[in-house]
mmCIF file of C-alpha atoms in Angstrom:
data_model
loop_
_atom_site.group_PDB
_atom_site.id
_atom_site.type_symbol
_atom_site.label_atom_id
_atom_site.label_comp_id
_atom_site.label_asym_id
_atom_site.label_seq_id
_atom_site.Cartn_x
_atom_site.Cartn_y
_atom_site.Cartn_z
ATOM 1 C CA UNK A 463 80.242 93.737 107.704
ATOM 2 C CA UNK A 464 76.661 94.725 108.755
ATOM 3 C CA UNK A 465 75.417 98.255 109.299
ATOM 4 C CA UNK A 466 75.639 97.742 113.081
ATOM 5 C CA UNK A 467 79.193 96.313 112.817
ATOM 6 C CA UNK A 468 80.360 99.345 110.770
ATOM 7 C CA UNK A 469 78.452 101.705 113.004
ATOM 8 C CA UNK A 470 80.180 100.427 116.065
ATOM 9 C CA UNK A 471 83.716 100.895 114.390
ATOM 10 C CA UNK A 472 82.583 104.431 113.268
ATOM 11 C CA UNK A 473 81.469 105.215 116.693
ATOM 12 C CA UNK A 474 84.857 104.291 118.169
ATOM 13 C CA UNK A 475 86.671 106.238 115.621
ATOM 14 C CA UNK A 476 84.500 109.424 116.339
ATOM 15 C CA UNK A 477 84.769 109.093 119.998
ATOM 16 C CA UNK A 478 88.570 109.229 119.672
ATOM 17 C CA UNK A 479 88.487 112.079 117.469
ATOM 18 C CA UNK A 480 86.341 114.177 119.834
ATOM 19 C CA UNK A 481 88.252 113.202 122.849
ATOM 20 C CA UNK A 482 91.359 114.118 120.913
ATOM 21 C CA UNK A 483 90.013 117.648 120.235
ATOM 22 C CA UNK A 484 89.090 117.972 123.966
ATOM 23 C CA UNK A 485 92.792 116.817 124.997
ATOM 24 C CA UNK A 486 94.019 119.525 122.602
ATOM 25 C CA UNK A 487 91.942 122.269 124.165
ATOM 26 C CA UNK A 488 92.413 121.149 127.786
ATOM 27 C CA UNK A 489 96.018 120.206 128.071
ATOM 28 C CA UNK A 490 98.565 122.791 129.680
ATOM 29 C CA UNK A 491 102.028 121.741 129.316
ATOM 30 C CA UNK A 492 102.197 119.364 126.419
ATOM 31 C CA UNK A 493 103.795 121.211 123.560
ATOM 32 C CA UNK A 494 104.470 117.953 121.352
ATOM 33 C CA UNK A 495 103.004 118.717 117.882
ATOM 34 C CA UNK A 496 102.696 114.818 117.342
ATOM 35 C CA UNK A 497 99.301 114.965 119.445
ATOM 36 C CA UNK A 498 98.005 117.742 117.213
ATOM 37 C CA UNK A 499 98.727 115.699 114.256
ATOM 38 C CA UNK A 500 97.230 112.606 115.558
ATOM 39 C CA UNK A 501 94.064 114.457 116.245
ATOM 40 C CA UNK A 502 93.858 115.698 112.735
ATOM 41 C CA UNK A 503 94.697 112.226 111.309
ATOM 42 C CA UNK A 504 91.727 110.899 113.497
ATOM 43 C CA UNK A 505 89.333 113.320 111.877
ATOM 44 C CA UNK A 506 90.756 112.516 108.340
ATOM 45 C CA UNK A 507 89.913 108.769 109.304
ATOM 46 C CA UNK A 508 86.477 109.823 110.347
ATOM 47 C CA UNK A 509 85.835 111.732 106.944
ATOM 48 C CA UNK A 510 87.463 108.870 104.687
ATOM 49 C CA UNK A 511 85.070 106.552 106.622
ATOM 50 C CA UNK A 512 82.056 108.380 105.717
ATOM 51 C CA UNK A 513 82.919 108.909 102.104
ATOM 52 C CA UNK A 514 83.705 104.999 101.994
ATOM 53 C CA UNK A 515 80.076 104.432 102.929
ATOM 54 C CA UNK A 516 78.830 105.791 99.663
ATOM 55 C CA UNK A 517 78.467 102.611 97.839
ATOM 56 C CA UNK A 518 76.328 100.928 100.546
ATOM 57 C CA UNK A 519 74.384 103.901 101.209
ATOM 58 C CA UNK A 520 73.730 104.333 97.329
ATOM 59 C CA UNK A 521 71.994 100.927 97.353
ATOM 60 C CA UNK A 522 70.018 101.564 100.618
ATOM 61 C CA UNK A 523 68.587 105.052 99.838
ATOM 62 C CA UNK A 524 66.930 105.867 96.810
ATOM 63 C CA UNK A 525 68.108 109.624 97.320
ATOM 64 C CA UNK A 526 71.427 108.602 96.827
ATOM 65 C CA UNK A 527 70.810 106.063 93.796
ATOM 66 C CA UNK A 528 72.563 108.308 91.420
ATOM 67 C CA UNK A 529 75.943 107.613 92.891
ATOM 68 C CA UNK A 530 75.425 103.847 91.658
ATOM 69 C CA UNK A 531 76.759 104.515 88.114
ATOM 70 C CA UNK A 532 79.773 106.773 89.183
ATOM 71 C CA UNK A 533 83.207 105.465 90.777
ATOM 72 C CA UNK A 534 81.998 106.794 94.040
ATOM 73 C CA UNK A 535 79.031 104.128 93.997
ATOM 74 C CA UNK A 536 80.776 101.212 92.529
ATOM 75 C CA UNK A 537 83.520 100.888 94.819
ATOM 76 C CA UNK A 538 85.210 102.485 97.767
ATOM 77 C CA UNK A 539 88.759 101.049 97.248
ATOM 78 C CA UNK A 540 89.702 104.291 95.285
ATOM 79 C CA UNK A 541 89.607 106.175 98.531
ATOM 80 C CA UNK A 542 90.960 103.357 100.892
ATOM 81 C CA UNK A 543 93.949 102.499 98.999
ATOM 82 C CA UNK A 544 95.459 106.228 98.853
ATOM 83 C CA UNK A 545 94.331 106.520 102.388
ATOM 84 C CA UNK A 546 96.252 103.278 103.710
ATOM 85 C CA UNK A 547 99.452 104.872 102.084
ATOM 86 C CA UNK A 548 98.757 108.100 104.171
ATOM 87 C CA UNK A 549 97.916 105.980 107.300
ATOM 88 C CA UNK A 550 100.990 104.142 107.282
ATOM 89 C CA UNK A 551 103.177 107.063 106.421
ATOM 90 C CA UNK A 552 101.463 109.081 109.209
ATOM 91 C CA UNK A 553 102.162 106.403 111.883
ATOM 92 C CA UNK A 554 105.758 105.946 110.761
ATOM 93 C CA UNK A 555 106.119 109.833 110.859
ATOM 94 C CA UNK A 556 104.238 109.907 114.237
ATOM 95 C CA UNK A 557 107.008 107.419 115.850
ATOM 96 C CA UNK A 558 109.614 109.487 114.153
ATOM 97 C CA UNK A 559 108.476 112.511 116.002
ATOM 98 C CA UNK A 560 108.541 110.566 119.525
ATOM 99 C CA UNK A 561 112.067 108.957 119.092
ATOM 100 C CA UNK A 562 114.955 110.833 120.603
ATOM 101 C CA UNK A 563 118.053 109.368 118.318
ATOM 102 C CA UNK A 564 118.851 111.341 115.190
ATOM 103 C CA UNK A 565 120.029 108.108 113.897
ATOM 104 C CA UNK A 566 116.587 106.442 114.403
ATOM 105 C CA UNK A 567 114.705 109.361 112.772
ATOM 106 C CA UNK A 568 116.866 109.358 109.860
ATOM 107 C CA UNK A 569 116.187 105.685 109.470
ATOM 108 C CA UNK A 570 112.341 106.248 109.578
ATOM 109 C CA UNK A 571 112.760 109.053 107.319
ATOM 110 C CA UNK A 572 114.482 106.954 104.580
ATOM 111 C CA UNK A 573 111.899 104.214 105.014
ATOM 112 C CA UNK A 574 108.938 106.556 104.635
ATOM 113 C CA UNK A 575 110.433 108.001 101.382
ATOM 114 C CA UNK A 576 111.163 104.277 100.154
ATOM 115 C CA UNK A 577 107.498 103.315 101.118
ATOM 116 C CA UNK A 578 105.786 106.380 99.417
ATOM 117 C CA UNK A 579 107.845 105.777 96.196
ATOM 118 C CA UNK A 580 107.165 102.076 96.011
ATOM 119 C CA UNK A 581 103.522 102.045 96.974
ATOM 120 C CA UNK A 582 102.548 104.974 94.792
ATOM 121 C CA UNK A 583 104.190 103.585 91.779
ATOM 122 C CA UNK A 584 102.543 100.178 92.607
ATOM 123 C CA UNK A 585 98.991 101.783 92.912
ATOM 124 C CA UNK A 586 99.342 104.019 89.902
ATOM 125 C CA UNK A 587 100.975 101.824 87.399
ATOM 126 C CA UNK A 588 100.425 98.198 88.642
ATOM 127 C CA UNK A 589 97.423 97.393 90.365
ATOM 128 C CA UNK A 590 95.604 100.732 89.371
ATOM 129 C CA UNK A 591 94.256 103.759 91.215
ATOM 130 C CA UNK A 592 90.714 102.301 90.883
ATOM 131 C CA UNK A 593 91.806 98.622 91.733
ATOM 132 C CA UNK A 594 89.172 96.101 92.874
ATOM 133 C CA UNK A 595 90.683 95.199 96.171
ATOM 134 C CA UNK A 596 93.009 96.594 98.882
ATOM 135 C CA UNK A 597 96.485 96.671 97.852
ATOM 136 C CA UNK A 598 98.463 93.975 99.414
ATOM 137 C CA UNK A 599 101.968 95.524 98.868
ATOM 138 C CA UNK A 600 100.662 98.772 100.598
ATOM 139 C CA UNK A 601 99.294 97.119 103.594
ATOM 140 C CA UNK A 602 101.874 94.184 104.107
ATOM 141 C CA UNK A 603 104.876 96.633 103.668
ATOM 142 C CA UNK A 604 103.407 99.497 105.721
ATOM 143 C CA UNK A 605 102.612 96.966 108.539
ATOM 144 C CA UNK A 606 106.116 95.758 108.730
ATOM 145 C CA UNK A 607 107.509 99.346 108.831
ATOM 146 C CA UNK A 608 105.045 100.458 111.494
ATOM 147 C CA UNK A 609 106.059 97.544 113.802
ATOM 148 C CA UNK A 610 109.576 98.455 113.084
ATOM 149 C CA UNK A 611 109.136 102.030 113.878
ATOM 150 C CA UNK A 612 107.007 101.096 117.109
ATOM 151 C CA UNK A 613 110.053 98.646 118.084
ATOM 152 C CA UNK A 614 112.682 101.599 117.712
ATOM 153 C CA UNK A 615 110.057 103.844 120.105
ATOM 154 C CA UNK A 616 109.766 100.974 122.629
ATOM 155 C CA UNK A 617 113.523 100.211 122.625
ATOM 156 C CA UNK A 618 114.486 103.830 123.569
ATOM 157 C CA UNK A 619 111.786 103.932 126.250
ATOM 158 C CA UNK A 620 113.211 100.844 127.678
ATOM 159 C CA UNK A 621 116.527 102.473 127.628
ATOM 160 C CA UNK A 622 115.593 105.901 129.237
ATOM 161 C CA UNK A 623 114.032 107.044 132.508
ATOM 162 C CA UNK A 624 110.702 107.806 130.489
ATOM 163 C CA UNK A 625 109.772 104.242 131.333
ATOM 164 C CA UNK A 626 108.626 105.170 134.776
ATOM 165 C CA UNK A 627 106.006 107.587 133.449
ATOM 166 C CA UNK A 628 105.006 105.651 130.400
ATOM 167 C CA UNK A 629 101.640 105.326 131.386
ATOM 168 C CA UNK A 630 101.037 108.945 131.147
ATOM 169 C CA UNK A 631 102.437 109.382 127.766
ATOM 170 C CA UNK A 632 100.110 109.650 124.869
ATOM 171 C CA UNK A 633 102.614 107.970 122.191
ATOM 172 C CA UNK A 634 102.673 104.725 124.306
ATOM 173 C CA UNK A 635 99.145 104.261 123.849
ATOM 174 C CA UNK A 636 99.242 105.076 120.238
ATOM 175 C CA UNK A 637 102.436 102.506 119.787
ATOM 176 C CA UNK A 638 100.478 99.940 121.902
ATOM 177 C CA UNK A 639 97.272 100.235 119.734
ATOM 178 C CA UNK A 640 98.796 100.235 116.445
ATOM 179 C CA UNK A 641 101.424 97.311 117.264
ATOM 180 C CA UNK A 642 98.684 95.024 118.514
ATOM 181 C CA UNK A 643 96.537 95.967 115.447
ATOM 182 C CA UNK A 644 98.990 95.468 112.874
ATOM 183 C CA UNK A 645 100.366 92.171 114.425
ATOM 184 C CA UNK A 646 97.157 90.386 114.429
ATOM 185 C CA UNK A 647 95.594 91.823 111.167
ATOM 186 C CA UNK A 648 98.581 91.316 108.975
ATOM 187 C CA UNK A 649 98.700 87.710 108.727
ATOM 188 C CA UNK A 650 94.853 87.484 108.550
ATOM 189 C CA UNK A 651 94.833 90.027 105.739
ATOM 190 C CA UNK A 652 97.575 87.818 103.873
ATOM 191 C CA UNK A 653 95.664 84.497 104.406
ATOM 192 C CA UNK A 654 92.399 86.297 103.034
ATOM 193 C CA UNK A 655 94.247 87.177 99.783
ATOM 194 C CA UNK A 656 94.286 83.396 99.146
ATOM 195 C CA UNK A 657 91.518 81.845 100.737
ATOM 196 C CA UNK A 658 88.639 84.131 101.856
ATOM 197 C CA UNK A 659 86.501 83.717 98.561
ATOM 198 C CA UNK A 660 86.386 79.988 99.365
ATOM 199 C CA UNK A 661 85.890 80.093 103.092
ATOM 200 C CA UNK A 662 83.000 81.817 104.304
ATOM 201 C CA UNK A 663 83.813 80.748 107.947
ATOM 202 C CA UNK A 664 87.049 82.348 107.823
ATOM 203 C CA UNK A 665 85.353 85.681 106.546
ATOM 204 C CA UNK A 666 83.046 85.541 109.583
ATOM 205 C CA UNK A 667 86.301 85.141 111.980
ATOM 206 C CA UNK A 668 88.259 87.946 109.915
ATOM 207 C CA UNK A 669 85.251 90.207 110.187
ATOM 208 C CA UNK A 670 84.790 89.744 113.982
ATOM 209 C CA UNK A 671 88.581 90.101 114.533
ATOM 210 C CA UNK A 672 88.626 93.314 112.676
ATOM 211 C CA UNK A 673 85.860 94.639 114.614
ATOM 212 C CA UNK A 674 87.631 93.839 117.771
ATOM 213 C CA UNK A 675 90.895 95.281 116.786
ATOM 214 C CA UNK A 676 89.321 98.593 115.593
ATOM 215 C CA UNK A 677 87.704 98.970 118.793
ATOM 216 C CA UNK A 678 90.811 98.031 120.650
ATOM 217 C CA UNK A 679 92.857 100.497 118.523
ATOM 218 C CA UNK A 680 90.565 103.540 119.083
ATOM 219 C CA UNK A 681 89.927 102.618 122.865
ATOM 220 C CA UNK A 682 93.761 102.962 123.082
ATOM 221 C CA UNK A 683 93.657 106.258 121.646
ATOM 222 C CA UNK A 684 90.667 107.194 123.865
ATOM 223 C CA UNK A 685 92.215 106.169 126.930
ATOM 224 C CA UNK A 686 95.524 107.769 126.235
ATOM 225 C CA UNK A 687 93.663 111.129 125.727
ATOM 226 C CA UNK A 688 91.749 110.898 129.020
ATOM 227 C CA UNK A 689 94.951 109.838 131.180
ATOM 228 C CA UNK A 690 97.263 112.380 129.618
ATOM 229 C CA UNK A 691 94.575 115.103 130.036
ATOM 230 C CA UNK A 692 94.253 114.199 133.625
ATOM 231 C CA UNK A 693 98.034 114.308 134.023
ATOM 232 C CA UNK A 694 98.085 117.824 132.432
ATOM 233 C CA UNK A 695 95.216 118.841 134.634
ATOM 234 C CA UNK A 696 96.870 117.837 137.596
ATOM 235 C CA UNK A 697 99.529 120.389 137.251
#
C-alpha cells in the first residue's frame, strides 16, 4: 500500500476511536460494558497500526534508521499475528456479550478457548512468532468463527422484538461491519496465499478491496456511535 492509502485507513480507525470515546462520555442509559471494551479495542488497534509502521518509517526517515537492523524494523508480522488472534477473540467475545441465550454464550466461550489454543500453538511452534507472513490459520479460522458468532447474534435479533429498534443498537453496526469485512476479505486472503506473488494485477485489486473494506468497517463503527449517542441524547 502507498503512504496515502495507509494514512486513509489509519484516519478512519482514529475517527472511530475518537467518536467511540465521545460516545462513552456522552451516553446516559447505555450500561452495556461491551461498548466500553469496543472503544478500548479500537484504541489498541490504533496503537498497533502505529507500531506496525516502524519498518516503513525506518526506511523513509534517517532518524529512525537504527530500527532497520532490529526485529522492529525488519518486519511487522511479529505484532500483527498476535494482534489478529486478539482481534478475532475480541469480536467473538463482543458477540458473546450481546447474545441472550446462555447456550449460545457457552458455545462462543468454548469456541474462543479452542481458537486461542489452536492459534497460539500454531504461531509459537509451527509458523513461528517472527513469521514472514500473516498466519493463514489464524485468519481463516478466526473469520469463520466470527461469521458464526455474528450469525448467532442476528438470529436472536430476528427472533425477538429488538429488531424493531436495531438501527439504534451499537452491536448491530459492529456486526454488519465485521460480517461484510470477513465475508469479502477471507476468500481474497486465501487466494493471495497461492497467487499474489505471480499476479501483480491481483495485488492491486486486493489492496483496493482492503482499503474499501477498512473504510467501510470503521465507518460502520463511527455511524453506530453517532446514531446511538443521538438516541441516548434524546432521553
